[in-house]
Short mmCIF file of N, CA, C and O in Angstrom, two decimals:
data_model
loop_
_atom_site.label_atom_id
_atom_site.label_comp_id
_atom_site.label_asym_id
_atom_site.label_seq_id
_atom_site.Cartn_x
_atom_site.Cartn_y
_atom_site.Cartn_z
N UNK A 1 9.09 8.60 -12.31
CA UNK A 1 8.58 8.65 -10.95
C UNK A 1 7.06 8.72 -10.97
O UNK A 1 6.47 9.50 -11.69
N UNK A 2 6.44 7.89 -10.16
CA UNK A 2 4.98 7.90 -10.05
C UNK A 2 4.54 9.15 -9.32
O UNK A 2 5.07 9.49 -8.28
N UNK A 3 3.58 9.84 -9.90
CA UNK A 3 2.99 11.00 -9.23
C UNK A 3 1.55 10.64 -8.89
O UNK A 3 0.80 10.19 -9.75
N UNK A 4 1.22 10.83 -7.65
CA UNK A 4 -0.13 10.55 -7.17
C UNK A 4 -0.92 11.85 -7.12
O UNK A 4 -0.37 12.89 -6.78
N UNK A 5 -2.19 11.79 -7.43
CA UNK A 5 -3.06 12.95 -7.30
C UNK A 5 -3.70 12.89 -5.90
O UNK A 5 -4.83 12.42 -5.74
N UNK A 6 -2.93 13.33 -4.92
CA UNK A 6 -3.36 13.22 -3.52
C UNK A 6 -4.65 14.00 -3.27
O UNK A 6 -5.51 13.55 -2.50
N UNK A 7 -4.81 15.12 -3.94
CA UNK A 7 -6.02 15.92 -3.75
C UNK A 7 -7.27 15.13 -4.21
O UNK A 7 -8.28 15.10 -3.52
N UNK A 8 -7.16 14.48 -5.36
CA UNK A 8 -8.26 13.67 -5.87
C UNK A 8 -8.54 12.47 -4.94
O UNK A 8 -9.70 12.14 -4.67
N UNK A 9 -7.48 11.83 -4.48
CA UNK A 9 -7.64 10.67 -3.59
C UNK A 9 -8.36 11.10 -2.31
O UNK A 9 -9.33 10.47 -1.88
N UNK A 10 -7.92 12.20 -1.72
CA UNK A 10 -8.54 12.67 -0.47
C UNK A 10 -10.00 13.08 -0.69
O UNK A 10 -10.86 12.81 0.15
N UNK A 11 -10.28 13.70 -1.82
CA UNK A 11 -11.66 14.09 -2.12
C UNK A 11 -12.55 12.86 -2.30
O UNK A 11 -13.68 12.82 -1.81
N UNK A 12 -12.05 11.85 -2.99
CA UNK A 12 -12.81 10.62 -3.19
C UNK A 12 -13.06 9.92 -1.85
O UNK A 12 -14.17 9.44 -1.59
N UNK A 13 -12.05 9.90 -0.99
CA UNK A 13 -12.20 9.29 0.33
C UNK A 13 -13.18 10.08 1.20
O UNK A 13 -13.97 9.49 1.94
N UNK A 14 -13.17 11.40 1.09
CA UNK A 14 -14.12 12.22 1.86
C UNK A 14 -15.55 11.95 1.42
O UNK A 14 -16.46 11.85 2.24
N UNK A 15 -15.76 11.81 0.12
CA UNK A 15 -17.09 11.49 -0.39
C UNK A 15 -17.54 10.12 0.10
O UNK A 15 -18.68 9.94 0.54
N UNK A 16 -16.63 9.15 0.04
CA UNK A 16 -16.95 7.80 0.51
C UNK A 16 -17.27 7.80 2.00
O UNK A 16 -18.20 7.12 2.44
N UNK A 17 -16.54 8.59 2.77
CA UNK A 17 -16.78 8.67 4.22
C UNK A 17 -18.14 9.28 4.51
O UNK A 17 -18.84 8.85 5.43
N UNK A 18 -18.54 10.27 3.72
CA UNK A 18 -19.85 10.90 3.91
C UNK A 18 -20.98 9.93 3.58
O UNK A 18 -22.03 9.93 4.22
N UNK A 19 -20.76 9.08 2.58
CA UNK A 19 -21.77 8.11 2.16
C UNK A 19 -21.82 6.89 3.07
O UNK A 19 -22.84 6.23 3.17
N UNK A 20 -20.70 6.57 3.72
CA UNK A 20 -20.61 5.39 4.58
C UNK A 20 -19.81 5.75 5.84
O UNK A 20 -18.64 5.37 5.97
N UNK A 21 -20.42 6.49 6.77
CA UNK A 21 -19.67 6.95 7.94
C UNK A 21 -19.23 5.83 8.88
O UNK A 21 -18.37 6.05 9.73
N UNK A 22 -19.73 4.62 8.71
CA UNK A 22 -19.32 3.52 9.57
C UNK A 22 -17.93 2.99 9.21
O UNK A 22 -17.29 2.32 10.00
N UNK A 23 -17.47 3.29 8.02
CA UNK A 23 -16.15 2.80 7.57
C UNK A 23 -15.11 3.89 7.73
O UNK A 23 -15.39 5.08 7.54
N UNK A 24 -13.90 3.51 8.06
CA UNK A 24 -12.81 4.47 8.25
C UNK A 24 -12.10 4.72 6.91
O UNK A 24 -11.47 3.82 6.37
N UNK A 25 -12.25 5.92 6.39
CA UNK A 25 -11.60 6.29 5.13
C UNK A 25 -10.48 7.31 5.34
O UNK A 25 -10.14 8.07 4.44
N UNK A 26 -9.88 7.32 6.52
CA UNK A 26 -8.82 8.26 6.83
C UNK A 26 -7.46 7.72 6.39
O UNK A 26 -7.20 6.52 6.46
N UNK A 27 -6.62 8.62 5.95
CA UNK A 27 -5.23 8.30 5.64
C UNK A 27 -4.35 8.81 6.77
O UNK A 27 -4.65 9.84 7.39
N UNK A 28 -3.25 8.10 7.03
CA UNK A 28 -2.27 8.58 8.00
C UNK A 28 -1.41 9.65 7.32
O UNK A 28 -1.27 9.64 6.09
N UNK A 29 -0.82 10.56 8.08
CA UNK A 29 0.04 11.59 7.48
C UNK A 29 1.18 10.98 6.65
O UNK A 29 1.66 9.89 6.97
N UNK A 30 1.58 11.70 5.63
CA UNK A 30 2.69 11.25 4.78
C UNK A 30 3.97 11.14 5.60
O UNK A 30 4.09 11.77 6.67
N UNK A 31 4.90 10.37 5.08
CA UNK A 31 6.21 10.23 5.72
C UNK A 31 7.21 11.18 5.05
O UNK A 31 7.04 11.57 3.90
N UNK A 32 8.27 11.46 5.76
CA UNK A 32 9.36 12.25 5.19
C UNK A 32 10.27 11.33 4.38
O UNK A 32 10.29 10.10 4.59
N UNK A 33 11.03 11.91 3.49
CA UNK A 33 12.01 11.15 2.72
C UNK A 33 12.98 10.45 3.67
O UNK A 33 13.34 9.29 3.46
N UNK A 34 13.37 11.13 4.73
CA UNK A 34 14.31 10.54 5.69
C UNK A 34 13.72 9.31 6.38
O UNK A 34 14.41 8.31 6.58
N UNK A 35 12.44 9.37 6.74
CA UNK A 35 11.80 8.23 7.41
C UNK A 35 11.74 7.01 6.49
O UNK A 35 11.99 5.89 6.92
N UNK A 36 11.40 7.24 5.23
CA UNK A 36 11.34 6.12 4.27
C UNK A 36 12.75 5.57 4.02
O UNK A 36 12.96 4.35 4.03
N UNK A 37 13.72 6.45 3.83
CA UNK A 37 15.10 6.02 3.61
C UNK A 37 15.64 5.26 4.82
O UNK A 37 16.36 4.26 4.66
N UNK A 38 15.28 5.68 6.02
CA UNK A 38 15.71 4.97 7.23
C UNK A 38 15.13 3.55 7.26
O UNK A 38 15.83 2.60 7.62
N UNK A 39 13.84 3.41 6.91
CA UNK A 39 13.22 2.08 6.87
C UNK A 39 13.95 1.20 5.86
O UNK A 39 14.26 0.03 6.14
N UNK A 40 14.22 1.73 4.68
CA UNK A 40 14.90 0.96 3.64
C UNK A 40 16.29 0.54 4.11
O UNK A 40 16.70 -0.61 3.93
N UNK A 41 17.03 1.47 4.71
CA UNK A 41 18.38 1.16 5.19
C UNK A 41 18.35 0.12 6.31
O UNK A 41 19.16 -0.81 6.34
N UNK A 42 17.41 0.27 7.21
CA UNK A 42 17.28 -0.66 8.34
C UNK A 42 17.04 -2.09 7.86
O UNK A 42 17.54 -3.05 8.45
N UNK A 43 16.27 -2.24 6.77
CA UNK A 43 15.91 -3.57 6.27
C UNK A 43 16.72 -4.00 5.04
O UNK A 43 16.51 -5.11 4.53
N UNK A 44 17.60 -3.14 4.56
CA UNK A 44 18.43 -3.48 3.41
C UNK A 44 17.63 -3.68 2.14
O UNK A 44 17.93 -4.58 1.35
N UNK A 45 16.61 -2.85 1.93
CA UNK A 45 15.74 -2.97 0.76
C UNK A 45 15.56 -1.61 0.10
O UNK A 45 15.88 -0.57 0.69
N UNK A 46 15.02 -1.63 -1.09
CA UNK A 46 14.54 -0.43 -1.76
C UNK A 46 13.08 -0.70 -2.09
O UNK A 46 12.76 -1.68 -2.78
N UNK A 47 12.18 0.11 -1.56
CA UNK A 47 10.76 -0.07 -1.81
C UNK A 47 10.44 0.20 -3.27
O UNK A 47 11.05 1.08 -3.89
N UNK A 48 9.46 -0.52 -3.85
CA UNK A 48 9.02 -0.20 -5.21
C UNK A 48 8.60 1.27 -5.29
O UNK A 48 7.97 1.80 -4.37
N UNK A 49 8.94 1.89 -6.38
CA UNK A 49 8.79 3.34 -6.54
C UNK A 49 7.36 3.83 -6.32
O UNK A 49 7.15 4.85 -5.67
N UNK A 50 6.35 3.13 -6.83
CA UNK A 50 4.98 3.65 -6.69
C UNK A 50 4.49 3.56 -5.24
O UNK A 50 3.76 4.44 -4.78
N UNK A 51 4.90 2.53 -4.50
CA UNK A 51 4.54 2.44 -3.08
C UNK A 51 5.30 3.50 -2.28
O UNK A 51 4.74 4.17 -1.42
N UNK A 52 6.56 3.68 -2.63
CA UNK A 52 7.40 4.68 -1.94
C UNK A 52 6.81 6.08 -2.11
O UNK A 52 6.70 6.85 -1.16
N UNK A 53 6.43 6.43 -3.33
CA UNK A 53 5.87 7.76 -3.55
C UNK A 53 4.49 7.91 -2.91
O UNK A 53 4.12 9.01 -2.51
N UNK A 54 3.74 6.82 -2.79
CA UNK A 54 2.47 6.87 -2.06
C UNK A 54 2.73 7.30 -0.61
O UNK A 54 2.04 8.17 -0.08
N UNK A 55 3.72 6.70 0.01
CA UNK A 55 4.07 7.05 1.39
C UNK A 55 4.48 8.51 1.53
O UNK A 55 4.20 9.16 2.54
N UNK A 56 5.14 9.04 0.50
CA UNK A 56 5.64 10.42 0.53
C UNK A 56 4.61 11.46 0.09
O UNK A 56 4.66 12.60 0.55
N UNK A 57 3.67 11.07 -0.79
CA UNK A 57 2.75 12.04 -1.37
C UNK A 57 1.30 11.91 -0.91
O UNK A 57 0.55 12.88 -0.93
N UNK A 58 0.89 10.69 -0.52
CA UNK A 58 -0.53 10.45 -0.20
C UNK A 58 -0.73 10.18 1.28
O UNK A 58 -1.49 10.88 1.95
N UNK A 59 -0.09 9.16 1.80
CA UNK A 59 -0.27 8.84 3.21
C UNK A 59 0.53 7.61 3.61
O UNK A 59 0.87 6.77 2.78
N UNK A 60 0.80 7.53 4.88
CA UNK A 60 1.51 6.39 5.46
C UNK A 60 0.49 5.33 5.86
O UNK A 60 0.30 5.02 7.02
N UNK A 61 -0.23 4.82 4.86
CA UNK A 61 -1.25 3.82 5.11
C UNK A 61 -2.57 4.45 5.52
O UNK A 61 -2.76 5.66 5.45
N UNK A 62 -3.46 3.60 5.94
CA UNK A 62 -4.81 4.04 6.28
C UNK A 62 -5.79 3.49 5.26
O UNK A 62 -5.71 2.31 4.89
N UNK A 63 -6.69 4.32 4.80
CA UNK A 63 -7.73 3.90 3.86
C UNK A 63 -7.14 3.15 2.67
O UNK A 63 -6.18 3.61 2.05
N UNK A 64 -7.74 1.99 2.39
CA UNK A 64 -7.28 1.20 1.26
C UNK A 64 -8.09 -0.07 1.14
O UNK A 64 -9.05 -0.28 1.88
N UNK A 65 -7.72 -0.92 0.21
CA UNK A 65 -8.46 -2.16 -0.02
C UNK A 65 -8.63 -2.99 1.26
O UNK A 65 -7.76 -3.02 2.13
N UNK A 66 -9.78 -3.63 1.35
CA UNK A 66 -10.14 -4.51 2.45
C UNK A 66 -10.05 -3.77 3.79
O UNK A 66 -10.81 -2.86 4.01
N UNK A 67 -9.11 -4.13 4.65
CA UNK A 67 -9.02 -3.48 5.97
C UNK A 67 -8.03 -2.30 5.98
O UNK A 67 -7.66 -1.82 7.04
N UNK A 68 -7.64 -1.83 4.82
CA UNK A 68 -6.76 -0.67 4.73
C UNK A 68 -5.29 -1.05 4.62
O UNK A 68 -4.89 -2.19 4.83
N UNK A 69 -4.48 -0.06 4.27
CA UNK A 69 -3.04 -0.24 4.08
C UNK A 69 -2.34 0.01 5.40
O UNK A 69 -2.61 1.00 6.08
N UNK A 70 -1.45 -0.90 5.76
CA UNK A 70 -0.70 -0.76 7.01
C UNK A 70 0.25 0.43 6.97
O UNK A 70 0.87 0.70 5.93
N UNK A 71 0.45 1.11 8.10
CA UNK A 71 1.54 2.09 8.18
C UNK A 71 2.88 1.37 7.97
O UNK A 71 3.02 0.20 8.36
N UNK A 72 3.83 2.05 7.39
CA UNK A 72 5.12 1.42 7.08
C UNK A 72 5.77 0.82 8.32
O UNK A 72 6.33 -0.27 8.26
N UNK A 73 5.70 1.49 9.45
CA UNK A 73 6.34 1.00 10.68
C UNK A 73 5.72 -0.30 11.18
O UNK A 73 6.34 -1.02 11.96
N UNK A 74 4.52 -0.63 10.71
CA UNK A 74 3.85 -1.86 11.12
C UNK A 74 4.13 -3.02 10.17
O UNK A 74 3.47 -4.06 10.24
N UNK A 75 5.08 -2.84 9.28
CA UNK A 75 5.42 -3.88 8.30
C UNK A 75 6.87 -4.29 8.48
O UNK A 75 7.67 -3.57 9.06
N UNK A 76 7.17 -5.46 7.95
CA UNK A 76 8.55 -5.94 7.94
C UNK A 76 8.71 -6.87 6.75
O UNK A 76 7.88 -7.76 6.54
N UNK A 77 9.77 -6.69 5.98
CA UNK A 77 9.97 -7.57 4.83
C UNK A 77 10.08 -9.03 5.27
O UNK A 77 10.68 -9.34 6.30
N UNK A 78 9.47 -9.92 4.50
CA UNK A 78 9.53 -11.35 4.81
C UNK A 78 10.76 -11.97 4.16
O UNK A 78 11.38 -11.38 3.27
N UNK A 79 11.04 -13.18 4.55
CA UNK A 79 12.17 -13.92 3.96
C UNK A 79 11.90 -14.29 2.51
O UNK A 79 12.83 -14.64 1.78
N UNK A 80 10.64 -14.19 2.08
CA UNK A 80 10.29 -14.51 0.69
C UNK A 80 10.35 -13.28 -0.21
O UNK A 80 9.99 -13.37 -1.37
N UNK A 81 10.79 -12.14 0.33
CA UNK A 81 10.94 -10.95 -0.49
C UNK A 81 9.66 -10.18 -0.72
O UNK A 81 9.50 -9.54 -1.75
N UNK A 82 8.74 -10.25 0.24
CA UNK A 82 7.51 -9.47 0.14
C UNK A 82 7.32 -8.65 1.40
O UNK A 82 7.95 -8.88 2.42
N UNK A 83 6.41 -7.70 1.31
CA UNK A 83 6.03 -6.86 2.43
C UNK A 83 4.52 -6.96 2.59
O UNK A 83 3.78 -6.66 1.65
N UNK A 84 4.07 -7.43 3.74
CA UNK A 84 2.64 -7.54 4.02
C UNK A 84 2.10 -6.13 4.20
O UNK A 84 2.49 -5.44 5.14
N UNK A 85 1.21 -5.69 3.30
CA UNK A 85 0.78 -4.29 3.35
C UNK A 85 -0.68 -4.09 3.72
O UNK A 85 -1.07 -2.97 4.05
N UNK A 86 -1.51 -5.15 3.67
CA UNK A 86 -2.92 -4.99 3.99
C UNK A 86 -3.55 -6.35 4.30
O UNK A 86 -3.19 -7.36 3.69
N UNK A 87 -4.49 -6.33 5.24
CA UNK A 87 -5.20 -7.55 5.58
C UNK A 87 -6.46 -7.66 4.74
O UNK A 87 -7.22 -6.71 4.59
N UNK A 88 -6.68 -8.85 4.21
CA UNK A 88 -7.89 -9.14 3.45
C UNK A 88 -8.96 -9.64 4.42
O UNK A 88 -10.13 -9.32 4.30
N UNK A 89 -8.55 -10.41 5.39
CA UNK A 89 -9.45 -11.03 6.36
C UNK A 89 -9.22 -12.53 6.40
O UNK A 89 -8.61 -13.11 5.48
N UNK A 90 -9.66 -13.16 7.48
CA UNK A 90 -9.55 -14.62 7.63
C UNK A 90 -8.12 -15.13 7.46
O UNK A 90 -7.89 -16.20 6.91
N UNK A 91 -7.15 -14.35 7.91
CA UNK A 91 -5.76 -14.78 7.84
C UNK A 91 -5.10 -14.64 6.49
O UNK A 91 -4.04 -15.21 6.24
N UNK A 92 -5.70 -13.86 5.60
CA UNK A 92 -5.13 -13.62 4.27
C UNK A 92 -4.72 -12.16 4.15
O UNK A 92 -5.37 -11.27 4.71
N UNK A 93 -3.66 -11.93 3.37
CA UNK A 93 -3.08 -10.59 3.29
C UNK A 93 -2.67 -10.26 1.86
O UNK A 93 -2.40 -11.14 1.05
N UNK A 94 -2.61 -8.96 1.59
CA UNK A 94 -2.00 -8.46 0.35
C UNK A 94 -0.51 -8.28 0.64
O UNK A 94 -0.15 -7.72 1.68
N UNK A 95 0.32 -8.73 -0.28
CA UNK A 95 1.77 -8.61 -0.15
C UNK A 95 2.31 -7.83 -1.34
O UNK A 95 1.93 -8.08 -2.48
N UNK A 96 3.22 -6.93 -1.06
CA UNK A 96 3.92 -6.19 -2.11
C UNK A 96 5.24 -6.90 -2.36
O UNK A 96 6.03 -7.09 -1.42
N UNK A 97 5.49 -7.31 -3.58
CA UNK A 97 6.71 -8.04 -3.93
C UNK A 97 7.87 -7.05 -4.01
O UNK A 97 7.78 -6.03 -4.70
N UNK A 98 8.95 -7.36 -3.30
CA UNK A 98 10.11 -6.46 -3.22
C UNK A 98 11.27 -6.88 -4.11
O UNK A 98 12.16 -6.07 -4.37
N UNK A 99 11.28 -8.13 -4.56
CA UNK A 99 12.43 -8.64 -5.31
C UNK A 99 11.97 -9.48 -6.49
O UNK A 99 10.82 -9.91 -6.56
N UNK A 100 12.90 -9.74 -7.39
CA UNK A 100 12.65 -10.66 -8.50
C UNK A 100 11.82 -10.07 -9.63
O UNK A 100 11.52 -8.87 -9.65
N UNK A 101 11.42 -10.93 -10.56
CA UNK A 101 10.71 -10.45 -11.75
C UNK A 101 9.32 -9.89 -11.46
O UNK A 101 8.78 -9.14 -12.26
N UNK A 102 8.74 -10.23 -10.32
CA UNK A 102 7.42 -9.70 -9.95
C UNK A 102 7.52 -8.48 -9.04
O UNK A 102 6.50 -8.03 -8.51
N UNK A 103 8.70 -7.94 -8.87
CA UNK A 103 8.91 -6.77 -8.01
C UNK A 103 7.87 -5.68 -8.31
O UNK A 103 7.61 -5.34 -9.45
N UNK A 104 7.26 -5.17 -7.24
CA UNK A 104 6.28 -4.10 -7.37
C UNK A 104 4.85 -4.58 -7.52
O UNK A 104 3.92 -3.80 -7.42
N UNK A 105 4.64 -5.87 -7.76
CA UNK A 105 3.29 -6.41 -7.92
C UNK A 105 2.68 -6.77 -6.57
O UNK A 105 3.36 -6.97 -5.59
N UNK A 106 1.36 -6.87 -6.56
CA UNK A 106 0.62 -7.25 -5.37
C UNK A 106 0.26 -8.73 -5.47
O UNK A 106 -0.32 -9.17 -6.46
N UNK A 107 0.63 -9.48 -4.43
CA UNK A 107 0.27 -10.90 -4.34
C UNK A 107 -0.70 -11.08 -3.20
O UNK A 107 -0.63 -10.40 -2.18
N UNK A 108 -1.59 -12.05 -3.32
CA UNK A 108 -2.51 -12.37 -2.25
C UNK A 108 -1.91 -13.40 -1.30
O UNK A 108 -2.31 -13.50 -0.16
N UNK A 109 -0.96 -14.18 -1.77
CA UNK A 109 -0.30 -15.21 -0.98
C UNK A 109 1.19 -15.10 -1.26
O UNK A 109 1.62 -15.33 -2.37
N UNK A 110 1.95 -14.77 -0.24
CA UNK A 110 3.37 -14.49 -0.46
C UNK A 110 4.16 -15.67 -0.99
O UNK A 110 5.20 -15.49 -1.62
N UNK A 111 3.71 -16.88 -0.76
CA UNK A 111 4.48 -18.05 -1.19
C UNK A 111 4.15 -18.52 -2.60
O UNK A 111 5.00 -19.01 -3.31
N UNK A 112 2.91 -18.34 -3.01
CA UNK A 112 2.52 -18.89 -4.31
C UNK A 112 2.62 -17.87 -5.44
O UNK A 112 2.66 -18.25 -6.60
N UNK A 113 2.62 -16.61 -5.11
CA UNK A 113 2.60 -15.60 -6.15
C UNK A 113 1.24 -15.39 -6.76
O UNK A 113 1.10 -14.70 -7.76
N UNK A 114 0.22 -15.99 -6.16
CA UNK A 114 -1.13 -15.80 -6.68
C UNK A 114 -1.63 -14.41 -6.36
O UNK A 114 -1.29 -13.84 -5.34
N UNK A 115 -2.45 -13.88 -7.22
CA UNK A 115 -3.05 -12.59 -6.95
C UNK A 115 -2.99 -11.69 -8.16
O UNK A 115 -2.94 -12.14 -9.29
N UNK A 116 -2.98 -10.44 -7.88
CA UNK A 116 -3.06 -9.44 -8.92
C UNK A 116 -1.75 -9.29 -9.68
O UNK A 116 -0.68 -9.44 -9.11
N UNK A 117 -1.85 -8.98 -10.93
CA UNK A 117 -0.68 -8.62 -11.71
C UNK A 117 -0.44 -7.12 -11.61
O UNK A 117 0.48 -6.59 -12.19
N UNK A 118 -1.31 -6.45 -10.85
CA UNK A 118 -1.23 -4.99 -10.74
C UNK A 118 -0.07 -4.58 -9.84
O UNK A 118 0.28 -5.26 -8.89
N UNK A 119 0.48 -3.43 -10.15
CA UNK A 119 1.45 -2.83 -9.24
C UNK A 119 0.67 -2.09 -8.15
O UNK A 119 -0.56 -2.01 -8.20
N UNK A 120 1.37 -1.55 -7.16
CA UNK A 120 0.69 -0.89 -6.05
C UNK A 120 -0.19 0.26 -6.54
O UNK A 120 -1.33 0.40 -6.10
N UNK A 121 0.30 1.07 -7.43
CA UNK A 121 -0.43 2.22 -7.97
C UNK A 121 -1.76 1.79 -8.57
O UNK A 121 -2.82 2.33 -8.21
N UNK A 122 -1.72 0.82 -9.47
CA UNK A 122 -2.95 0.37 -10.14
C UNK A 122 -3.89 -0.34 -9.16
O UNK A 122 -5.11 -0.19 -9.25
N UNK A 123 -3.34 -1.12 -8.25
CA UNK A 123 -4.12 -1.82 -7.22
C UNK A 123 -4.88 -0.83 -6.36
O UNK A 123 -6.08 -0.97 -6.14
N UNK A 124 -4.19 0.21 -5.89
CA UNK A 124 -4.83 1.19 -5.03
C UNK A 124 -5.88 2.01 -5.80
O UNK A 124 -6.99 2.21 -5.31
N UNK A 125 -5.53 2.45 -6.99
CA UNK A 125 -6.48 3.27 -7.76
C UNK A 125 -7.69 2.46 -8.22
O UNK A 125 -8.80 3.02 -8.32
N UNK A 126 -7.55 1.17 -8.46
CA UNK A 126 -8.70 0.33 -8.82
C UNK A 126 -9.65 0.25 -7.63
O UNK A 126 -10.88 0.33 -7.79
N UNK A 127 -9.11 0.10 -6.42
CA UNK A 127 -9.95 0.10 -5.22
C UNK A 127 -10.66 1.44 -5.07
O UNK A 127 -11.86 1.49 -4.82
N UNK A 128 -9.93 2.52 -5.25
CA UNK A 128 -10.49 3.86 -5.11
C UNK A 128 -11.61 4.10 -6.12
O UNK A 128 -12.68 4.64 -5.77
N UNK A 129 -11.42 3.67 -7.35
CA UNK A 129 -12.43 3.86 -8.40
C UNK A 129 -13.70 3.06 -8.11
O UNK A 129 -14.78 3.45 -8.56
N UNK A 130 -13.58 1.97 -7.36
CA UNK A 130 -14.74 1.13 -7.07
C UNK A 130 -15.56 1.63 -5.88
O UNK A 130 -16.63 1.09 -5.61
N UNK A 131 -15.08 2.66 -5.19
CA UNK A 131 -15.83 3.18 -4.03
C UNK A 131 -17.16 3.78 -4.45
O UNK A 131 -17.34 4.32 -5.46
#
């Protein structure tokens, strides 16, 4: 099970917010296990473990790469087996792969599979480290 250091993440985001008050570095409150399980049951999916634990331990979206991570309720699995989790801009998005051999990886284009080979955990922490 992925364990997130939520205290470190929040401290890093607070420092970034103090240095750049024009940008929103807030996280939404974490979700309950029941809320995440309800989303999974409603859509007939199981979220990748590192993204799921992020929702439970760190936050339900908010501060993140580019325009931030969407709250879970603002997402819906696509027919291609991905979940749009963040906007890059200009009509491009980060997608979390939900099925197949790339499950758990972040794609920049849901149809081509182009993008990062990183899983959600590494993708998010790489963004955080670059602040």
